[in-house]
Coordinates of N, CA and C in Angstrom, one line a residue:
M1 N 2.1 15.3 -7.4 CA 2.5 14.6 -6.1 C 2.1 14.5 -5.0
T2 N 1.9 13.4 -4.8 CA 1.2 13.1 -3.5 C 2.0 13.5 -2.2
G3 N 1.2 13.8 -0.9 CA 2.4 13.9 0.1 C 2.8 12.2 0.5
H4 N 3.6 12.3 1.5 CA 4.2 11.1 1.8 C 3.6 10.7 3.4
D5 N 2.7 11.0 3.7 CA 1.7 10.6 4.9 C 1.0 9.1 4.2
E6 N 0.5 8.4 5.2 CA -0.1 6.9 4.4 C -1.1 7.3 3.8
A7 N -2.0 8.1 4.2 CA -3.4 8.4 3.5 C -3.1 8.8 1.9
S8 N -2.2 9.7 1.8 CA -1.9 10.3 0.6 C -1.7 9.2 -0.3
M9 N -0.5 8.3 0.2 CA 0.2 7.0 -0.6 C -1.1 6.2 -1.2
I10 N -1.7 5.8 0.1 CA -3.0 4.8 -0.5 C -3.8 5.7 -1.0
A11 N -4.2 6.9 -1.1 CA -4.7 7.5 -2.3 C -4.1 7.6 -3.5
E12 N -3.0 7.4 -3.7 CA -2.1 7.6 -5.1 C -2.5 5.8 -5.6
A13 N -2.2 4.9 -4.7 CA -2.2 3.6 -4.8 C -3.7 3.2 -5.7
I14 N -4.7 3.9 -4.5 CA -6.0 3.7 -5.0 C -6.0 3.7 -6.3
A15 N -5.7 5.4 -6.7 CA -6.1 5.5 -8.0 C -5.2 5.1 -9.4
T16 N -4.2 4.7 -8.7 CA -3.2 4.1 -9.8 C -3.7 2.6 -10.3
L17 N -4.0 1.9 -9.0 CA -4.3 0.6 -9.4 C -5.8 0.7 -10.0
D18 N -6.9 1.1 -9.4 CA -8.2 1.2 -10.5 C -8.7 0.1 -10.4
D19 N -8.3 -0.9 -9.6 CA -9.3 -2.0 -9.8 C -10.2 -2.6 -8.6
G20 N -10.5 -1.2 -7.9 CA -11.2 -1.9 -6.3 C -10.9 -2.7 -5.5
D21 N -9.9 -3.1 -5.4 CA -9.0 -3.9 -4.6 C -8.4 -3.4 -3.4
E22 N -8.7 -3.6 -2.1 CA -8.6 -2.8 -0.9 C -7.0 -2.8 -0.4
V23 N -6.6 -1.3 -0.6 CA -5.2 -1.2 -0.4 C -4.9 -1.6 1.2
L24 N -4.4 -2.1 1.8 CA -4.0 -2.2 3.2 C -2.9 -1.0 3.7
G25 N -1.9 -1.1 2.7 CA -0.8 -0.1 3.0 C 0.0 0.4 2.0
A26 N 0.8 1.5 2.3 CA 1.5 1.6 0.7 C 2.8 2.7 1.2
G27 N 4.0 2.6 0.4 CA 5.2 3.4 1.0 C 5.7 3.5 -0.1
F28 N 6.7 4.8 -0.1 CA 7.7 5.2 -0.9 C 9.0 3.9 -1.0
F29 N 9.4 3.7 -1.9 CA 10.9 3.1 -2.0 C 11.7 3.2 -2.8
G30 N 12.5 2.8 -2.8 CA 13.7 2.8 -3.8 C 14.2 1.5 -4.1
A31 N 14.6 1.3 -5.5 CA 15.2 0.0 -6.0 C 17.1 0.0 -5.0
H32 N 17.0 -1.4 -4.6 CA 18.2 -1.3 -4.3 C 19.6 -1.2 -5.3
D33 N 19.4 -1.6 -6.4 CA 20.7 -1.0 -7.7 C 20.5 0.3 -7.4
L34 N 19.4 1.3 -7.2 CA 19.7 2.3 -6.9 C 20.6 3.1 -6.1
T35 N 20.4 2.4 -5.2 CA 21.2 3.0 -3.9 C 23.0 2.6 -4.3
K36 N 23.1 1.8 -4.6 CA 24.4 1.5 -5.2 C 24.9 2.6 -6.3
A37 N 23.8 2.6 -7.2 CA 24.2 3.8 -8.5 C 24.2 5.1 -7.8
A38 N 23.6 5.5 -6.6 CA 23.5 6.9 -6.1 C 24.9 7.0 -5.5
T39 N 25.5 5.9 -4.9 CA 26.7 5.8 -4.1 C 28.0 5.9 -5.0
L40 N 28.0 5.5 -6.3 CA 28.8 5.4 -7.0 C 29.1 6.9 -7.9
G41 N 27.4 7.4 -8.4 CA 27.4 8.6 -8.6 C 27.9 9.5 -7.6
S42 N 27.8 9.6 -6.6 CA 28.5 10.7 -5.5 C 29.9 10.8 -5.9
A43 N 30.3 9.5 -5.3 CA 31.7 9.5 -5.2 C 32.6 9.9 -6.4
G44 N 31.8 9.9 -8.0 CA 32.6 10.0 -9.0 C 32.1 11.6 -9.2
G45 N 31.1 12.3 -9.0 CA 30.7 13.5 -8.9 C 31.3 14.3 -7.8
G46 N 31.6 14.0 -6.7 CA 32.6 14.8 -5.3 C 33.8 14.6 -5.8
I47 N 34.5 13.5 -6.6 CA 35.7 13.6 -7.0 C 36.1 14.7 -7.9
L48 N 35.0 15.0 -8.8 CA 35.5 16.0 -9.8 C 34.8 17.3 -9.6
F49 N 33.8 17.5 -8.6 CA 33.0 19.2 -8.5 C 32.9 19.2 -7.2
G50 N 33.4 18.2 -6.4 CA 33.3 18.6 -5.2 C 31.8 18.2 -4.3
S51 N 31.3 19.2 -3.6 CA 29.7 18.8 -2.7 C 28.9 18.7 -3.6
L52 N 29.0 20.1 -4.8 CA 27.8 20.2 -5.2 C 27.9 18.7 -6.7
G53 N 29.0 18.9 -7.0 CA 28.9 17.7 -7.8 C 28.3 16.1 -7.5
A54 N 28.8 15.9 -6.0 CA 28.6 14.6 -5.4 C 27.0 14.3 -5.4
I55 N 26.2 15.5 -5.2 CA 24.5 15.5 -5.2 C 24.1 15.3 -6.7
V56 N 25.0 16.2 -8.0 CA 24.4 16.0 -9.1 C 24.9 14.6 -9.2
G57 N 25.8 14.2 -9.3 CA 26.1 12.7 -9.8 C 25.5 11.8 -9.2
M58 N 24.8 11.8 -8.0 CA 24.1 10.8 -7.1 C 23.1 10.9 -7.8
L59 N 21.9 11.7 -8.2 CA 20.9 12.2 -8.9 C 20.9 11.4 -10.2
T60 N 21.9 12.0 -11.1 CA 22.0 11.8 -12.1 C 22.1 10.1 -12.7
A61 N 22.7 9.5 -11.5 CA 22.9 7.8 -11.5 C 22.0 7.2 -11.3
K62 N 21.0 7.8 -10.2 CA 19.9 7.0 -9.8 C 19.0 7.1 -10.8
H63 N 18.7 8.5 -11.4 CA 17.7 8.4 -12.9 C 18.0 7.8 -13.8
V64 N 19.5 7.6 -14.4 CA 19.7 6.7 -15.6 C 19.5 4.9 -15.3
T65 N 20.0 4.9 -14.0 CA 20.1 3.2 -13.7 C 18.4 3.1 -13.5
A66 N 17.4 3.9 -12.9 CA 16.2 3.7 -12.8 C 15.4 3.7 -14.5
Q67 N 15.8 4.6 -15.3 CA 15.0 4.7 -16.6 C 15.7 3.7 -17.2
A68 N 16.7 2.9 -17.3 CA 17.4 1.8 -17.7 C 16.6 0.7 -17.4
Q69 N 16.4 0.3 -16.5 CA 15.3 -0.9 -16.0 C 14.0 -0.5 -15.8
G70 N 13.5 0.6 -16.6 CA 11.8 0.8 -16.6 C 11.3 1.2 -15.4
M71 N 11.9 1.8 -14.7 CA 11.4 2.4 -13.2 C 11.6 3.5 -13.2
T72 N 10.7 4.1 -12.3 CA 11.7 5.5 -11.7 C 11.9 5.8 -10.5
R73 N 12.9 6.6 -10.1 CA 13.6 6.6 -8.7 C 12.8 6.2 -7.6
M74 N 11.6 6.8 -7.4 CA 10.8 6.3 -6.3 C 9.7 5.3 -6.7
L75 N 9.4 4.5 -6.0 CA 8.4 3.3 -6.6 C 7.3 3.9 -5.2
L76 N 6.2 3.3 -5.5 CA 5.3 3.2 -4.5 C 4.8 1.6 -4.5
V77 N 4.9 1.0 -3.0 CA 4.6 -0.4 -3.5 C 3.3 0.0 -2.3
A78 N 2.2 -0.8 -2.7 CA 1.0 -1.5 -2.3 C 0.9 -2.4 -2.2
V79 N 0.6 -2.7 -1.1 CA -0.2 -4.1 0.1 C -2.0 -4.4 -0.6
T80 N -2.2 -5.4 -1.1 CA -3.5 -5.4 -1.2 C -3.7 -6.9 -0.4
P81 N -5.0 -7.8 -0.1 CA -4.9 -8.8 0.5 C -4.4 -9.5 -0.8
T82 N -4.1 -9.3 -1.4 CA -4.0 -10.9 -2.3 C -2.4 -10.5 -3.4
M83 N -2.4 -8.9 -3.2 CA -1.1 -8.9 -4.2 C -0.1 -7.6 -3.8
I84 N 1.2 -7.3 -4.1 CA 2.0 -6.5 -3.9 C 2.3 -5.8 -5.1
H85 N 1.8 -4.6 -5.2 CA 2.1 -4.1 -6.4 C 3.2 -3.1 -6.2
V86 N 4.0 -2.9 -7.2 CA 5.4 -1.9 -7.1 C 5.0 -0.9 -8.5
M87 N 4.8 0.1 -8.1 CA 4.4 1.0 -9.2 C 5.3 2.1 -9.4
N88 N 5.6 2.5 -10.3 CA 6.0 3.6 -10.9 C 5.5 4.7 -10.4
H89 N 6.3 6.0 -9.9 CA 6.2 7.3 -9.1 C 6.1 8.3 -10.2
E90 N 5.5 9.2 -10.6 CA 5.9 10.0 -11.4 C 6.5 9.8 -12.6
G91 N 6.2 9.2 -13.4 CA 7.0 8.6 -14.4 C 7.0 9.2 -16.0
G92 N 5.8 9.6 -15.9 CA 5.6 10.1 -17.3 C 5.0 9.6 -17.9
P93 N 4.5 10.2 -19.6 CA 3.7 8.9 -20.1 C 4.3 8.0 -20.8
D94 N 5.8 7.6 -20.9 CA 6.5 6.5 -21.4 C 6.9 5.5 -20.4
V95 N 6.4 5.9 -19.4 CA 6.7 4.7 -18.2 C 5.7 3.8 -17.5
Q96 N 5.6 2.5 -17.7 CA 4.5 1.7 -17.4 C 4.2 2.3 -15.7
K97 N 2.9 2.3 -15.8 CA 2.8 2.6 -14.1 C 3.1 1.6 -13.0
E98 N 3.0 0.4 -13.3 CA 3.1 -0.7 -12.6 C 4.2 -1.8 -13.0
F99 N 5.3 -1.6 -12.3 CA 7.0 -2.0 -12.5 C 7.2 -3.0 -12.4
M100 N 6.1 -3.8 -11.5 CA 6.4 -5.2 -11.2 C 5.2 -6.1 -10.2
S101 N 4.8 -6.9 -10.1 CA 3.6 -7.6 -9.0 C 4.1 -8.8 -9.0
F102 N 3.8 -9.1 -7.4 CA 3.9 -10.2 -6.8 C 2.4 -10.8 -6.5
R103 N 2.1 -12.1 -6.4 CA 0.6 -12.7 -5.5 C 1.6 -12.9 -4.0
R104 N 1.0 -12.5 -3.0 CA 0.8 -12.4 -1.9 C 1.4 -13.9 -1.5
D105 N 0.6 -15.0 -1.9 CA 0.7 -16.5 -1.5 C 1.6 -17.0 -2.1
S106 N 2.5 -16.2 -3.2 CA 3.5 -16.7 -3.7 C 4.8 -16.4 -3.7
V107 N 4.9 -15.4 -2.4 CA 6.2 -14.8 -2.3 C 6.8 -14.6 -1.1
E108 N 7.9 -15.0 -1.1 CA 8.6 -14.8 0.3 C 9.1 -13.7 0.5
A109 N 8.9 -12.9 1.7 CA 9.5 -11.8 1.9 C 10.5 -11.8 3.3
S110 N 11.7 -11.1 3.2 CA 12.5 -11.1 4.0 C 13.0 -9.5 4.4
V111 N 13.6 -9.3 5.3 CA 14.3 -7.9 5.7 C 15.2 -8.0 6.1
S112 N 16.2 -6.9 5.6 CA 17.8 -6.6 6.5 C 17.9 -5.5 6.3
T113 N 18.9 -4.9 7.1 CA 18.6 -3.6 8.0 C 20.2 -3.1 8.0
L114 N 20.0 -1.8 7.9 CA 21.8 -1.1 7.7 C 21.4 0.3 8.1
G115 N 21.8 0.5 9.5 CA 21.3 1.6 10.1 C 19.9 1.9 9.9
A116 N 19.7 3.2 9.4 CA 17.9 3.8 9.4 C 17.5 3.2 8.2
S117 N 18.3 2.5 7.3 CA 17.9 2.0 6.3 C 17.2 0.3 6.4
K118 N 16.2 -0.2 6.0 CA 15.6 -1.3 5.9 C 15.6 -2.0 4.4
Y119 N 15.8 -3.0 3.9 CA 16.0 -3.5 2.6 C 14.9 -4.5 2.5
L120 N 13.7 -4.8 1.8 CA 12.9 -5.7 1.6 C 13.2 -6.6 0.6
H121 N 13.3 -7.9 0.7 CA 13.9 -8.9 -0.1 C 12.3 -9.5 -0.6
L122 N 11.7 -9.5 -1.7 CA 10.8 -9.9 -2.2 C 11.2 -11.4 -3.4
T123 N 10.8 -12.4 -3.0 CA 11.0 -13.5 -3.9 C 9.9 -14.0 -4.6
D124 N 9.5 -14.2 -5.6 CA 8.5 -14.9 -6.1 C 8.9 -17.0 -6.3
T125 N 7.8 -17.6 -5.5 CA 8.5 -18.9 -5.3 C 8.6 -19.6 -6.7
E126 N 7.4 -19.1 -7.2 CA 7.0 -19.8 -8.3 C 7.7 -19.2 -9.9
T127 N 8.0 -18.1 -10.0 CA 8.7 -17.7 -11.3 C 10.1 -17.3 -10.8
G128 N 10.6 -17.2 -9.8 CA 12.0 -17.1 -9.3 C 12.1 -15.2 -9.3
A129 N 11.3 -14.8 -10.0 CA 11.4 -13.2 -9.6 C 11.6 -12.7 -8.8
K130 N 12.5 -11.6 -8.6 CA 13.1 -11.4 -7.3 C 13.6 -9.9 -7.5
L131 N 13.1 -8.8 -6.2 CA 13.0 -7.8 -6.3 C 13.8 -7.2 -4.8
V132 N 14.7 -6.3 -4.4 CA 15.2 -5.8 -3.3 C 14.9 -4.1 -3.5
L133 N 13.9 -3.8 -2.4 CA 13.7 -2.6 -2.1 C 14.0 -1.9 -0.8
H134 N 14.8 -0.7 -1.2 CA 15.5 0.1 0.2 C 14.2 0.8 1.0
G135 N 14.2 0.8 1.9 CA 13.2 1.7 2.5 C 13.7 2.2 3.8
T136 N 13.0 3.3 4.8 CA 13.3 3.7 5.8 C 12.6 3.7 6.8
L137 N 13.2 4.0 8.0 CA 12.6 3.9 9.5 C 12.6 5.0 10.0
S138 N 13.7 6.0 9.7 CA 14.0 6.9 10.0 C 13.1 8.0 10.4
S139 N 12.9 8.1 11.7 CA 11.9 9.2 12.1 C 12.1 10.8 11.6
L140 N 13.2 10.9 10.9 CA 13.4 12.2 10.1 C 12.6 11.9 8.8
S141 N 12.3 10.8 8.5 CA 11.7 10.9 7.3 C 10.2 11.0 6.6
P142 N 9.6 11.5 6.0 CA 8.0 11.5 6.1 C 7.7 10.3 5.5
Q143 N 8.5 9.9 4.7 CA 8.0 8.2 4.4 C 8.0 7.0 5.1
A144 N 8.7 7.3 6.2 CA 8.7 6.3 7.1 C 7.8 5.1 7.4
E145 N 6.3 6.4 8.0 CA 5.2 5.8 8.4 C 4.8 4.6 7.0
G146 N 4.6 4.9 5.7 CA 4.0 4.0 5.1 C 5.3 2.8 4.9
D147 N 6.3 3.1 4.9 CA 7.6 2.0 4.8 C 7.5 1.3 6.1
R148 N 7.1 1.6 6.9 CA 7.2 0.8 8.3 C 5.6 0.0 8.3
I149 N 4.5 0.1 7.7 CA 3.4 -0.5 7.4 C 3.4 -1.4 6.7
V150 N 4.3 -1.2 5.5 CA 4.4 -2.2 4.4 C 5.2 -3.3 5.0
F151 N 6.6 -3.0 5.6 CA 7.4 -4.2 6.0 C 6.5 -4.8 7.2
D152 N 5.6 -4.1 7.7 CA 4.9 -4.8 9.1 C 3.6 -5.8 8.1
L153 N 3.0 -5.4 7.2 CA 2.5 -6.5 6.5 C 3.0 -7.5 5.8
L154 N 4.2 -7.3 5.3 CA 4.5 -8.3 4.7 C 5.8 -9.1 5.2
T155 N 5.9 -9.1 6.8 CA 6.9 -9.8 7.1 C 6.2 -10.5 8.6
A156 N 5.0 -10.0 8.6 CA 4.2 -10.5 9.8 C 4.4 -11.8 10.2

């Protein structure tokens, strides 16, 4: 597992991509669907088993939902001059390294905010493929620096 600092995330992206393309920024994100699953899992687990059940329910729901979609709970988003790579992080041998990618010249990127959470909406204008990613800008989160750089690169 790499660290959550920007240099470690860029190093992981370079090693995973292995195509020599310059990585301008990288950050750890979660898919928006996993946020919904975590909320439902937490509520269900909390009702049945209290606080510990809520935590277990949240993590289990996120893992099951991610696995069903071919992704890991945490995604590494790497931005290069020409591409946006959304890669699985610590997925094991049965999980593809790259979950999804977008050409930067054919993607529309927008951001919505809810508290310290930010959602990055990516839409490929040619294929119609869409992905909504959940990131953070909270100063308490070690991954905020990378997320902020990715948001800035894609919405500037």
